[in-house]
Short mmCIF file of C-alpha atoms and ligand atoms in Angstrom, two decimals:
data_model
loop_
_atom_site.label_atom_id
_atom_site.label_comp_id
_atom_site.label_asym_id
_atom_site.label_seq_id
_atom_site.Cartn_x
_atom_site.Cartn_y
_atom_site.Cartn_z
CA MET Q 8 -7.51 -23.94 -56.78
CA GLN Q 9 -9.89 -21.02 -56.48
CA ALA Q 10 -12.75 -20.10 -58.78
CA TYR Q 11 -15.65 -17.66 -58.82
CA GLU Q 12 -19.19 -19.02 -58.75
CA ILE Q 13 -21.41 -16.39 -60.30
CA ALA Q 14 -25.19 -16.39 -60.75
CA GLY Q 15 -26.78 -13.96 -63.16
CA PRO Q 16 -28.19 -11.91 -64.63
CA THR Q 17 -27.84 -9.18 -62.09
CA ARG Q 18 -28.10 -5.40 -61.89
CA LEU Q 19 -25.65 -3.37 -59.83
CA PHE Q 20 -26.56 -0.53 -57.47
CA GLY Q 21 -24.50 1.32 -54.89
CA GLU Q 22 -21.14 2.89 -54.22
CA VAL Q 23 -17.55 1.78 -54.66
CA THR Q 24 -14.37 3.42 -53.38
CA ILE Q 25 -11.64 3.06 -55.96
CA HIS Q 26 -8.23 1.89 -54.75
CA GLY Q 27 -4.82 3.29 -55.60
CA ALA Q 28 -3.43 2.41 -59.02
CA LYS Q 29 -1.62 -0.91 -59.29
CA ASN Q 30 0.50 0.47 -62.11
CA SER Q 31 1.61 3.43 -59.98
CA ALA Q 32 2.10 1.49 -56.78
CA LEU Q 33 4.47 -1.03 -58.40
CA PRO Q 34 7.04 1.41 -59.89
CA ILE Q 35 6.86 3.56 -56.76
CA LEU Q 36 7.55 0.51 -54.58
CA ALA Q 37 10.57 -0.20 -56.80
CA ALA Q 38 11.59 3.46 -56.45
CA THR Q 39 11.81 3.14 -52.65
CA VAL Q 40 14.99 1.13 -53.34
CA LEU Q 41 16.67 4.42 -54.29
CA CYS Q 42 15.84 6.11 -50.99
CA ARG Q 43 18.19 5.55 -48.12
CA GLY Q 44 15.46 6.09 -45.58
CA ARG Q 45 11.78 5.79 -44.76
CA CYS Q 46 8.86 6.18 -47.13
CA PHE Q 47 5.19 6.30 -46.28
CA LEU Q 48 3.00 5.40 -49.24
CA ARG Q 49 -0.76 5.92 -49.04
CA ASN Q 50 -3.52 4.44 -51.19
CA ILE Q 51 -1.66 1.20 -51.93
CA PRO Q 52 -4.06 -1.55 -53.05
CA GLU Q 53 -3.98 -4.93 -51.30
CA ILE Q 54 -3.38 -7.10 -54.35
CA GLU Q 55 -1.06 -9.96 -55.19
CA ASP Q 56 1.32 -7.90 -57.34
CA VAL Q 57 1.84 -5.40 -54.50
CA HIS Q 58 2.38 -8.33 -52.14
CA THR Q 59 5.06 -9.67 -54.52
CA ALA Q 60 6.77 -6.26 -54.70
CA CYS Q 61 6.78 -6.12 -50.88
CA LEU Q 62 8.29 -9.62 -50.69
CA ILE Q 63 11.06 -8.49 -53.05
CA LEU Q 64 11.73 -5.43 -50.86
CA GLN Q 65 11.77 -7.56 -47.70
CA TYR Q 66 14.09 -10.04 -49.37
CA LEU Q 67 16.39 -7.07 -50.09
CA ASN Q 68 16.34 -6.33 -46.34
CA ALA Q 69 13.83 -3.48 -46.38
CA GLU Q 70 11.42 -3.11 -43.49
CA VAL Q 71 7.87 -3.19 -44.86
CA ARG Q 72 4.75 -2.66 -42.76
CA ARG Q 73 1.13 -2.24 -43.83
CA GLN Q 74 -1.04 0.23 -41.94
CA GLY Q 75 -4.52 0.11 -43.46
CA ASN Q 76 -4.21 1.22 -47.05
CA ALA Q 77 -0.71 2.63 -46.50
CA LEU Q 78 2.72 1.03 -46.56
CA TYR Q 79 5.64 2.08 -44.42
CA ILE Q 80 8.93 1.12 -46.06
CA ASP Q 81 12.41 1.61 -44.67
CA THR Q 82 15.18 0.95 -47.18
CA THR Q 83 18.06 2.34 -45.08
CA TYR Q 84 19.77 -1.03 -44.69
CA LEU Q 85 18.98 -2.46 -48.11
CA LYS Q 86 21.23 -5.27 -49.35
CA ASN Q 87 21.76 -6.07 -52.99
CA ARG Q 88 20.90 -9.75 -53.43
CA PRO Q 89 20.15 -11.80 -56.55
CA ILE Q 90 16.39 -12.01 -57.03
CA ASP Q 91 15.30 -15.40 -58.32
CA GLY Q 92 12.40 -16.58 -60.44
CA THR Q 93 10.12 -17.53 -57.56
CA LEU Q 94 9.75 -13.78 -56.85
CA ALA Q 95 10.56 -12.04 -60.15
CA GLY Q 96 8.61 -14.62 -62.17
CA LYS Q 97 5.34 -13.71 -60.49
CA MET Q 98 4.85 -10.41 -62.31
CA ARG Q 99 6.03 -8.32 -65.22
CA ALA Q 100 6.75 -5.29 -63.03
CA SER Q 101 9.63 -7.09 -61.28
CA ILE Q 102 11.77 -5.83 -64.21
CA LEU Q 103 11.54 -2.37 -62.57
CA PHE Q 104 13.83 -3.57 -59.78
CA LEU Q 105 16.57 -3.84 -62.44
CA GLY Q 106 16.65 -0.05 -62.96
CA ALA Q 107 16.12 0.65 -59.27
CA LEU Q 108 18.98 -1.64 -58.12
CA MET Q 109 21.20 -0.20 -60.84
CA GLY Q 110 20.40 3.28 -59.51
CA ARG Q 111 21.20 2.40 -55.90
CA PHE Q 112 23.99 -0.18 -56.17
CA GLY Q 113 25.26 -0.02 -59.76
CA GLU Q 114 24.68 -3.78 -59.88
CA ALA Q 115 21.71 -6.14 -60.13
CA SER Q 116 20.96 -9.77 -60.75
CA ILE Q 117 17.33 -10.64 -61.36
CA ALA Q 118 15.42 -13.48 -63.00
CA LEU Q 119 13.34 -12.63 -66.05
CA PRO Q 120 9.91 -11.22 -65.21
CA GLY Q 121 6.57 -13.06 -65.38
CA GLY Q 122 3.13 -11.51 -65.76
CA CYS Q 123 0.14 -11.92 -68.04
CA PRO Q 124 0.72 -13.99 -71.18
CA LEU Q 125 -0.18 -11.23 -73.66
CA GLY Q 126 2.14 -12.43 -76.41
CA LYS Q 127 5.84 -11.59 -76.73
CA ARG Q 128 6.59 -9.04 -74.05
CA PRO Q 129 10.28 -8.45 -74.60
CA VAL Q 130 12.43 -6.28 -72.35
CA ASP Q 131 14.85 -5.23 -75.11
CA LEU Q 132 13.95 -1.53 -74.78
CA HIS Q 133 14.60 -1.65 -71.03
CA LEU Q 134 18.00 -3.28 -71.56
CA CYS Q 135 19.10 -0.98 -74.42
CA ALA Q 136 18.12 2.06 -72.38
CA LEU Q 137 20.00 0.92 -69.27
CA GLU Q 138 23.03 0.12 -71.44
CA ARG Q 139 22.94 3.67 -72.82
CA LEU Q 140 23.15 4.81 -69.18
CA GLY Q 141 26.35 2.80 -68.74
CA ALA Q 142 25.12 -0.67 -67.74
CA GLN Q 143 26.66 -3.87 -69.00
CA ILE Q 144 24.01 -6.55 -69.06
CA GLU Q 145 24.45 -10.26 -69.55
CA VAL Q 146 21.52 -12.58 -70.09
CA GLN Q 147 22.45 -15.80 -68.25
CA GLU Q 148 19.80 -18.46 -68.95
CA ASP Q 149 16.71 -17.02 -67.25
CA ARG Q 150 18.51 -14.20 -65.44
CA LEU Q 151 19.67 -10.66 -66.15
CA VAL Q 152 23.01 -9.73 -64.62
CA LEU Q 153 23.79 -6.03 -64.68
CA THR Q 154 26.91 -4.09 -63.72
CA CYS Q 155 27.36 -0.38 -64.14
CA PRO Q 156 30.87 0.83 -63.37
CA PHE Q 157 30.09 4.42 -64.51
CA PHE Q 158 26.80 6.14 -65.23
CA CYS Q 159 26.79 8.03 -68.53
CA ALA Q 160 24.81 11.13 -69.41
CA ALA Q 161 22.52 10.07 -72.22
CA GLU Q 162 19.65 11.00 -74.47
CA ILE Q 163 17.62 7.83 -74.92
CA ARG Q 164 15.18 7.48 -77.79
CA LEU Q 165 12.42 4.93 -77.30
CA PRO Q 166 11.10 3.61 -80.63
CA ILE Q 167 7.77 2.86 -78.92
CA PRO Q 168 6.50 4.66 -75.81
CA SER Q 169 7.01 1.72 -73.47
CA VAL Q 170 5.58 2.40 -70.02
CA GLY Q 171 7.95 0.02 -68.25
CA ALA Q 172 11.06 1.16 -70.15
CA THR Q 173 10.28 4.82 -69.40
CA GLU Q 174 9.91 3.91 -65.72
CA ASN Q 175 13.10 1.85 -65.65
CA ILE Q 176 15.08 4.77 -67.09
CA LEU Q 177 13.64 7.16 -64.48
CA LEU Q 178 14.51 4.67 -61.74
CA ALA Q 179 18.08 4.07 -62.94
CA ALA Q 180 18.63 7.81 -63.41
CA GLY Q 181 17.07 8.74 -60.05
CA CYS Q 182 20.47 8.76 -58.27
CA VAL Q 183 22.53 10.18 -61.17
CA GLU Q 184 23.43 13.83 -60.85
CA HIS Q 185 23.75 14.59 -64.54
CA GLU Q 186 20.91 14.95 -67.01
CA THR Q 187 19.21 11.98 -68.68
CA VAL Q 188 16.73 12.72 -71.44
CA ILE Q 189 14.04 10.32 -72.69
CA VAL Q 190 12.70 11.04 -76.15
CA GLY Q 191 9.57 9.10 -77.13
CA ALA Q 192 8.67 8.61 -73.45
CA ALA Q 193 5.35 7.10 -72.40
CA ARG Q 194 2.86 9.67 -71.09
CA GLU Q 195 0.66 7.50 -68.87
CA PRO Q 196 -0.60 9.09 -65.61
CA GLU Q 197 1.25 6.40 -63.66
CA ILE Q 198 4.54 7.71 -65.08
CA CYS Q 199 3.62 11.20 -63.87
CA ASP Q 200 2.94 9.68 -60.44
CA LEU Q 201 6.33 7.96 -60.35
CA ALA Q 202 7.99 11.22 -61.45
CA GLU Q 203 6.20 13.11 -58.67
CA PHE Q 204 7.48 10.57 -56.14
CA LEU Q 205 11.05 10.88 -57.47
CA GLN Q 206 10.80 14.67 -57.35
CA LYS Q 207 9.89 14.45 -53.69
CA THR Q 208 13.03 12.36 -53.09
CA GLY Q 209 15.20 15.07 -54.65
CA ALA Q 210 15.25 14.50 -58.43
CA VAL Q 211 14.61 17.36 -60.84
CA ILE Q 212 12.31 16.18 -63.61
CA ARG Q 213 10.93 18.18 -66.52
CA GLY Q 214 8.50 17.35 -69.29
CA VAL Q 215 6.43 14.87 -67.27
CA GLY Q 216 3.29 13.93 -69.21
CA THR Q 217 4.98 14.75 -72.53
CA ASP Q 218 7.02 12.47 -74.78
CA ARG Q 219 10.29 14.22 -73.80
CA ILE Q 220 11.24 13.84 -70.15
CA SER Q 221 14.50 15.02 -68.62
CA ILE Q 222 15.71 13.94 -65.20
CA ILE Q 223 18.60 15.08 -63.05
CA GLY Q 224 18.78 12.64 -60.16
CA CYS Q 225 20.00 13.20 -56.65
CA ARG Q 226 22.98 11.30 -55.21
CA ARG Q 227 21.25 10.36 -51.95
CA PRO Q 228 17.48 10.44 -52.51
CA ALA Q 229 15.54 11.01 -49.30
CA GLY Q 230 12.58 9.02 -48.01
CA THR Q 231 9.24 10.71 -48.51
CA ILE Q 232 5.46 10.58 -48.14
CA HIS Q 233 3.33 10.00 -51.20
CA THR Q 234 -0.28 9.19 -52.09
CA VAL Q 235 -0.75 7.02 -55.16
CA ILE Q 236 -3.24 8.18 -57.83
CA PRO Q 237 -6.56 6.32 -58.31
CA ASP Q 238 -6.62 3.17 -60.41
CA ARG Q 239 -8.11 4.19 -63.75
CA ILE Q 240 -8.44 0.57 -64.91
CA GLU Q 241 -10.29 -0.49 -61.75
CA THR Q 242 -12.50 2.56 -62.35
CA ALA Q 243 -13.12 1.45 -65.95
CA THR Q 244 -13.89 -2.07 -64.72
CA TYR Q 245 -16.71 -0.96 -62.38
CA LEU Q 246 -18.10 1.44 -64.98
CA CYS Q 247 -18.17 -1.36 -67.54
CA ALA Q 248 -19.73 -3.76 -65.02
CA ALA Q 249 -22.56 -1.27 -64.43
CA ALA Q 250 -22.92 -0.61 -68.16
CA GLY Q 251 -23.15 -4.31 -69.05
CA CYS Q 252 -25.38 -5.39 -66.14
CA GLY Q 253 -27.46 -2.23 -65.93
CA GLY Q 254 -27.93 -0.27 -62.71
CA GLU Q 255 -26.55 2.80 -61.04
CA LEU Q 256 -23.12 3.15 -59.44
CA THR Q 257 -21.19 5.97 -57.86
CA LEU Q 258 -17.42 5.56 -57.79
CA TYR Q 259 -15.50 7.62 -55.21
CA GLN Q 260 -11.84 8.62 -54.96
CA THR Q 261 -11.29 8.46 -58.67
CA ASP Q 262 -10.87 10.83 -61.58
CA ALA Q 263 -12.89 10.74 -64.80
CA LYS Q 264 -10.18 12.68 -66.65
CA LEU Q 265 -7.89 9.64 -66.44
CA ILE Q 266 -10.24 7.51 -68.56
CA THR Q 267 -11.87 9.92 -71.00
CA PRO Q 268 -11.88 7.45 -73.97
CA VAL Q 269 -13.63 4.75 -71.90
CA ILE Q 270 -16.26 7.22 -70.69
CA ASP Q 271 -16.75 8.44 -74.29
CA SER Q 272 -17.41 4.86 -75.47
CA LEU Q 273 -19.85 4.18 -72.63
CA GLU Q 274 -21.73 7.44 -73.27
CA HIS Q 275 -21.94 6.60 -76.98
CA ALA Q 276 -23.36 3.21 -75.95
CA GLY Q 277 -26.17 4.95 -74.05
CA CYS Q 278 -24.94 5.19 -70.44
CA ARG Q 279 -25.48 8.42 -68.55
CA ILE Q 280 -22.29 9.45 -66.79
CA GLU Q 281 -21.68 12.47 -64.61
CA SER Q 282 -18.50 13.32 -62.78
CA GLU Q 283 -17.11 15.83 -60.33
CA ALA Q 284 -13.65 16.17 -58.84
CA GLU Q 285 -13.76 12.97 -56.77
CA TYR Q 286 -16.61 10.85 -58.06
CA ILE Q 287 -18.10 9.36 -61.20
CA LYS Q 288 -21.74 8.33 -61.38
CA ILE Q 289 -23.00 5.96 -64.06
CA CYS Q 290 -26.59 5.12 -64.83
CA ALA Q 291 -27.30 2.36 -67.35
CA SER Q 292 -31.03 1.88 -67.45
CA GLY Q 293 -31.86 0.45 -70.85
CA GLY Q 294 -30.34 -1.56 -73.67
CA LEU Q 295 -26.98 -0.33 -74.96
CA SER Q 296 -26.06 0.28 -78.57
CA MET Q 297 -22.56 -0.24 -79.92
CA PRO Q 298 -20.20 2.77 -79.79
CA PRO Q 299 -17.76 3.60 -82.62
CA ASP Q 300 -14.95 1.08 -83.18
CA VAL Q 301 -12.38 0.84 -80.39
CA VAL Q 302 -8.65 1.05 -81.17
CA THR Q 303 -6.25 0.69 -78.25
CA MET Q 304 -3.47 3.26 -78.12
CA PRO Q 305 -0.87 4.59 -75.68
CA TYR Q 306 -2.15 7.28 -73.30
CA PRO Q 307 -4.17 9.45 -73.88
CA GLY Q 308 -5.72 6.97 -76.32
CA PHE Q 309 -8.04 4.09 -75.42
CA PRO Q 310 -6.16 1.98 -72.81
CA THR Q 311 -5.37 -1.58 -73.80
CA ASP Q 312 -6.13 -2.64 -70.21
CA ALA Q 313 -9.74 -1.43 -70.57
CA GLN Q 314 -10.35 -3.19 -73.90
CA PRO Q 315 -11.49 -6.54 -72.36
CA VAL Q 316 -13.88 -4.96 -69.83
CA LEU Q 317 -15.50 -2.68 -72.43
CA MET Q 318 -15.96 -5.71 -74.71
CA ALA Q 319 -17.73 -7.50 -71.84
CA ALA Q 320 -19.98 -4.49 -71.23
CA LEU Q 321 -21.11 -4.50 -74.87
CA LEU Q 322 -21.83 -8.22 -75.32
CA ARG Q 323 -25.61 -7.56 -75.33
CA ALA Q 324 -25.55 -4.14 -77.04
CA GLU Q 325 -27.40 -3.57 -80.29
CA GLY Q 326 -25.31 -3.45 -83.47
CA ALA Q 327 -21.64 -4.29 -84.07
CA CYS Q 328 -18.33 -2.91 -82.87
CA ARG Q 329 -14.80 -3.66 -84.00
CA PHE Q 330 -12.04 -3.82 -81.39
CA ARG Q 331 -8.50 -3.36 -82.71
CA GLU Q 332 -5.59 -4.10 -80.36
CA THR Q 333 -2.38 -2.25 -81.22
CA ILE Q 334 -0.35 -2.66 -78.01
CA PHE Q 335 -0.19 -6.40 -77.23
CA GLU Q 336 -0.39 -9.26 -79.68
CA HIS Q 337 -2.41 -11.80 -77.65
CA ARG Q 338 -4.95 -9.68 -75.92
CA PHE Q 339 -8.14 -11.40 -76.98
CA CYS Q 340 -8.05 -14.65 -74.94
CA HIS Q 341 -11.25 -13.48 -73.19
CA ALA Q 342 -13.09 -13.31 -76.56
CA GLU Q 343 -12.91 -17.11 -77.02
CA GLN Q 344 -14.24 -17.57 -73.47
CA MET Q 345 -17.03 -15.03 -73.99
CA LYS Q 346 -18.25 -17.17 -76.90
CA ARG Q 347 -18.81 -19.98 -74.37
CA LEU Q 348 -21.39 -17.71 -72.71
CA GLY Q 349 -23.14 -17.06 -76.04
CA GLY Q 350 -21.21 -13.94 -77.09
CA ASN Q 351 -21.06 -13.33 -80.83
CA LEU Q 352 -17.42 -12.52 -81.49
CA THR Q 353 -15.24 -13.11 -84.54
CA GLN Q 354 -11.51 -12.77 -84.17
CA ASN Q 355 -9.21 -11.96 -87.03
CA ALA Q 356 -5.53 -11.31 -86.21
CA ASP Q 357 -5.46 -8.09 -84.18
CA GLU Q 358 -9.21 -7.44 -84.42
CA VAL Q 359 -12.39 -8.75 -82.84
CA LEU Q 360 -15.75 -8.02 -84.39
CA LEU Q 361 -18.40 -8.02 -81.67
CA ARG Q 362 -22.05 -8.33 -82.66
CA GLY Q 363 -24.54 -7.86 -79.87
CA THR Q 364 -26.55 -10.85 -78.73
CA ASP Q 365 -29.92 -10.89 -76.90
CA LYS Q 366 -28.86 -13.05 -74.03
CA LEU Q 367 -25.88 -14.79 -72.50
CA ILE Q 368 -26.10 -18.18 -70.80
CA GLY Q 369 -23.96 -19.23 -67.83
CA ASN Q 370 -21.13 -21.69 -68.45
CA SER Q 371 -17.66 -22.55 -67.17
CA VAL Q 372 -15.01 -20.15 -68.42
CA ASN Q 373 -11.32 -19.67 -67.75
CA ALA Q 374 -9.41 -16.45 -67.10
CA GLN Q 375 -6.00 -16.43 -68.72
CA ASP Q 376 -4.90 -12.93 -67.78
CA LEU Q 377 -5.76 -10.18 -65.32
CA ARG Q 378 -7.99 -7.81 -67.30
CA GLY Q 379 -9.44 -10.63 -69.38
CA GLY Q 380 -10.41 -12.26 -66.06
CA ALA Q 381 -12.21 -9.11 -64.87
CA ALA Q 382 -13.99 -8.94 -68.23
CA LEU Q 383 -15.19 -12.52 -67.80
CA VAL Q 384 -16.57 -11.66 -64.36
CA ILE Q 385 -18.60 -8.87 -66.03
CA ALA Q 386 -19.77 -11.24 -68.76
CA CYS Q 387 -20.81 -13.94 -66.24
CA LEU Q 388 -22.78 -11.37 -64.20
CA GLN Q 389 -24.89 -10.73 -67.31
CA ALA Q 390 -25.38 -14.42 -68.17
CA GLU Q 391 -28.52 -16.31 -67.21
CA GLY Q 392 -27.89 -19.05 -64.67
CA LYS Q 393 -24.70 -20.21 -63.00
CA SER Q 394 -21.18 -19.69 -64.29
CA LEU Q 395 -17.89 -20.94 -62.93
CA LEU Q 396 -14.84 -18.79 -63.63
CA THR Q 397 -11.46 -20.47 -63.09
CA GLY Q 398 -8.07 -18.74 -63.21
CA VAL Q 399 -9.05 -16.17 -60.55
CA LYS Q 400 -5.41 -15.98 -59.44
CA HIS Q 401 -4.92 -13.65 -62.41
CA VAL Q 402 -7.72 -11.39 -61.17
CA ASP Q 403 -6.29 -11.37 -57.63
CA ARG Q 404 -3.03 -9.96 -59.03
CA GLY Q 405 -4.72 -6.65 -59.77
CA TYR Q 406 -8.09 -6.21 -58.02
CA ASP Q 407 -8.55 -5.41 -54.35
CA ASN Q 408 -11.73 -7.08 -53.02
CA LEU Q 409 -13.45 -7.44 -56.40
CA GLU Q 410 -15.97 -10.08 -55.32
CA LYS Q 411 -16.75 -8.37 -51.99
CA ASN Q 412 -17.36 -5.05 -53.73
CA LEU Q 413 -19.55 -6.67 -56.40
CA SER Q 414 -21.54 -8.59 -53.76
CA ALA Q 415 -22.20 -5.33 -51.92
CA LEU Q 416 -23.61 -3.95 -55.19
CA GLY Q 417 -26.05 -6.83 -55.54
CA ALA Q 418 -24.05 -9.38 -57.51
CA ILE Q 419 -24.21 -13.07 -56.64
CA ILE Q 420 -20.55 -14.01 -56.71
CA LYS Q 421 -18.45 -16.05 -54.34
CA LYS Q 422 -14.98 -17.50 -54.29
CA VAL Q 423 -14.96 -21.28 -54.04
CA GLU Q 424 -12.25 -23.88 -53.76
CA ILE Q 425 -12.34 -26.47 -56.57
CA SER Q 426 -10.08 -29.39 -57.34
CA PRO Q 427 -7.72 -28.68 -60.27
C1 UD1 W 14 2.38 -1.45 -68.66
C2 UD1 W 14 1.27 -1.80 -67.68
C3 UD1 W 14 0.21 -2.66 -68.36
C4 UD1 W 14 -0.31 -1.97 -69.61
C5 UD1 W 14 0.85 -1.55 -70.52
C6 UD1 W 14 0.41 -0.71 -71.71
C7 UD1 W 14 2.40 -1.86 -65.55
C8 UD1 W 14 2.88 -2.67 -64.40
N1 UD1 W 14 1.85 -2.54 -66.56
O1 UD1 W 14 2.98 -2.67 -69.07
O2 UD1 W 14 -0.86 -2.85 -67.44
O3 UD1 W 14 -1.12 -2.86 -70.32
O4 UD1 W 14 1.80 -0.75 -69.77
O5 UD1 W 14 -0.29 0.40 -71.29
O6 UD1 W 14 2.47 -0.65 -65.54
N2 UD1 W 14 7.81 -3.67 -75.64
C9 UD1 W 14 8.88 -4.11 -76.36
N3 UD1 W 14 10.12 -4.11 -75.74
C10 UD1 W 14 10.28 -3.69 -74.46
C11 UD1 W 14 9.17 -3.22 -73.75
C12 UD1 W 14 7.92 -3.23 -74.36
O7 UD1 W 14 8.78 -4.51 -77.51
O8 UD1 W 14 11.41 -3.72 -73.95
C13 UD1 W 14 6.48 -3.68 -76.27
C14 UD1 W 14 5.51 -4.62 -75.54
O9 UD1 W 14 5.68 -5.94 -75.98
C15 UD1 W 14 4.18 -4.02 -75.92
C16 UD1 W 14 4.48 -2.53 -76.00
O10 UD1 W 14 5.89 -2.41 -76.12
O11 UD1 W 14 3.81 -4.50 -77.17
C17 UD1 W 14 4.03 -1.72 -74.83
O12 UD1 W 14 4.51 -2.31 -73.65
P1 UD1 W 14 4.83 -1.46 -72.35
O13 UD1 W 14 4.30 -0.08 -72.52
O14 UD1 W 14 6.27 -1.61 -72.04
O15 UD1 W 14 3.97 -2.22 -71.27
P2 UD1 W 14 4.38 -2.68 -69.82
O16 UD1 W 14 5.26 -1.64 -69.19
O17 UD1 W 14 4.83 -4.08 -69.84
#
């Protein structure tokens, strides 16, 4: 199994080009199922979750070819086949193929999704919403079997603004010619990106970026060309790495407006950040002090995916900061591991109280989820001496070239093979 060997402490200097957003690429890859034709998708990160989505498309008889950072996908001759757990179980976003296959074929059979173990991550909202659109869904052991004899016009109210459920509704409705309305929709930028893709294929969508979205699909969506938005969580990760380690980084092909709450916290902590249309520059020269308490919220609030990396950045800051997690129930696995490096963290239900410590000491730590894994990389880079981070398969699911990029910035990090 693979692990990261990291030697610290280190400061980071240089430039990073941010990749396309994982959380846009995945729903858009599912959306290609609706198109009876060719799509050319630019700015697609080379990460495990994208690889899994491509394997699902190929299994469904799509032609998929990578050309640099772009993917060419031809779904003309797609076949509806049952997707089993070896593919669907690799990531949470496989659930998006349920809506997409419903949209194209009116039928789907797919094993329950996998993904990061962040507590109960039910799919009830997805299923209720698809049922309101006319689907009949049976849960057979570990598999969802969907049939949809007739699509219904519906107004669907989401009790919480679920990102995935909003996307699944848009996907299922993408081929339906009457109006579907989502009330209580998620407003994340990645939803806007999916909506823009669907609009290019022929759908008429209003209210994107608000909590009330309406979509009138198109019976035969066309293939199209699309460039995925920058990954705001990868952006936050490099900013937090620079903040925690100290140094100066310029991030290109990204957009500061997508992560305003993270930038606010880092500026409060003492980092100097400047941004223009396509770059963000961070300078973290001295000791940080704790920003106001962090409460994760749906967009445009503080993103739950950036909570672990900000916590890592602040491990050595002066003062105390409370982190409250309101989106996922088990999103503090990294906190226990950070304690192994000397971090002073106290967890209480949905809160972690972080008190800054003078120094961190290298140790062996284990990543249990994607963003928690990235946070542990940032923590190990600040720790004195050698650290060994296991569980890097989680990090590979969502980061394109993390260790190569960090090495180019001055970090001492390498991937090693260790016996389990
Ligand atoms: C997406 C992102 C993930 C991010 C999360 C919140 C992708 C591929 N993943 O995940 O990186 O952390 O948004 O911004 O885009 N819920 C239910 N029932 C459901 C669906 C969700 O109770 O049917 C709950 C979840 O358990 C969670 C909350 O709703 O507590 C929000 O989840 P959701 O917005 O659906 O997240 P994902 O789409 O899974």
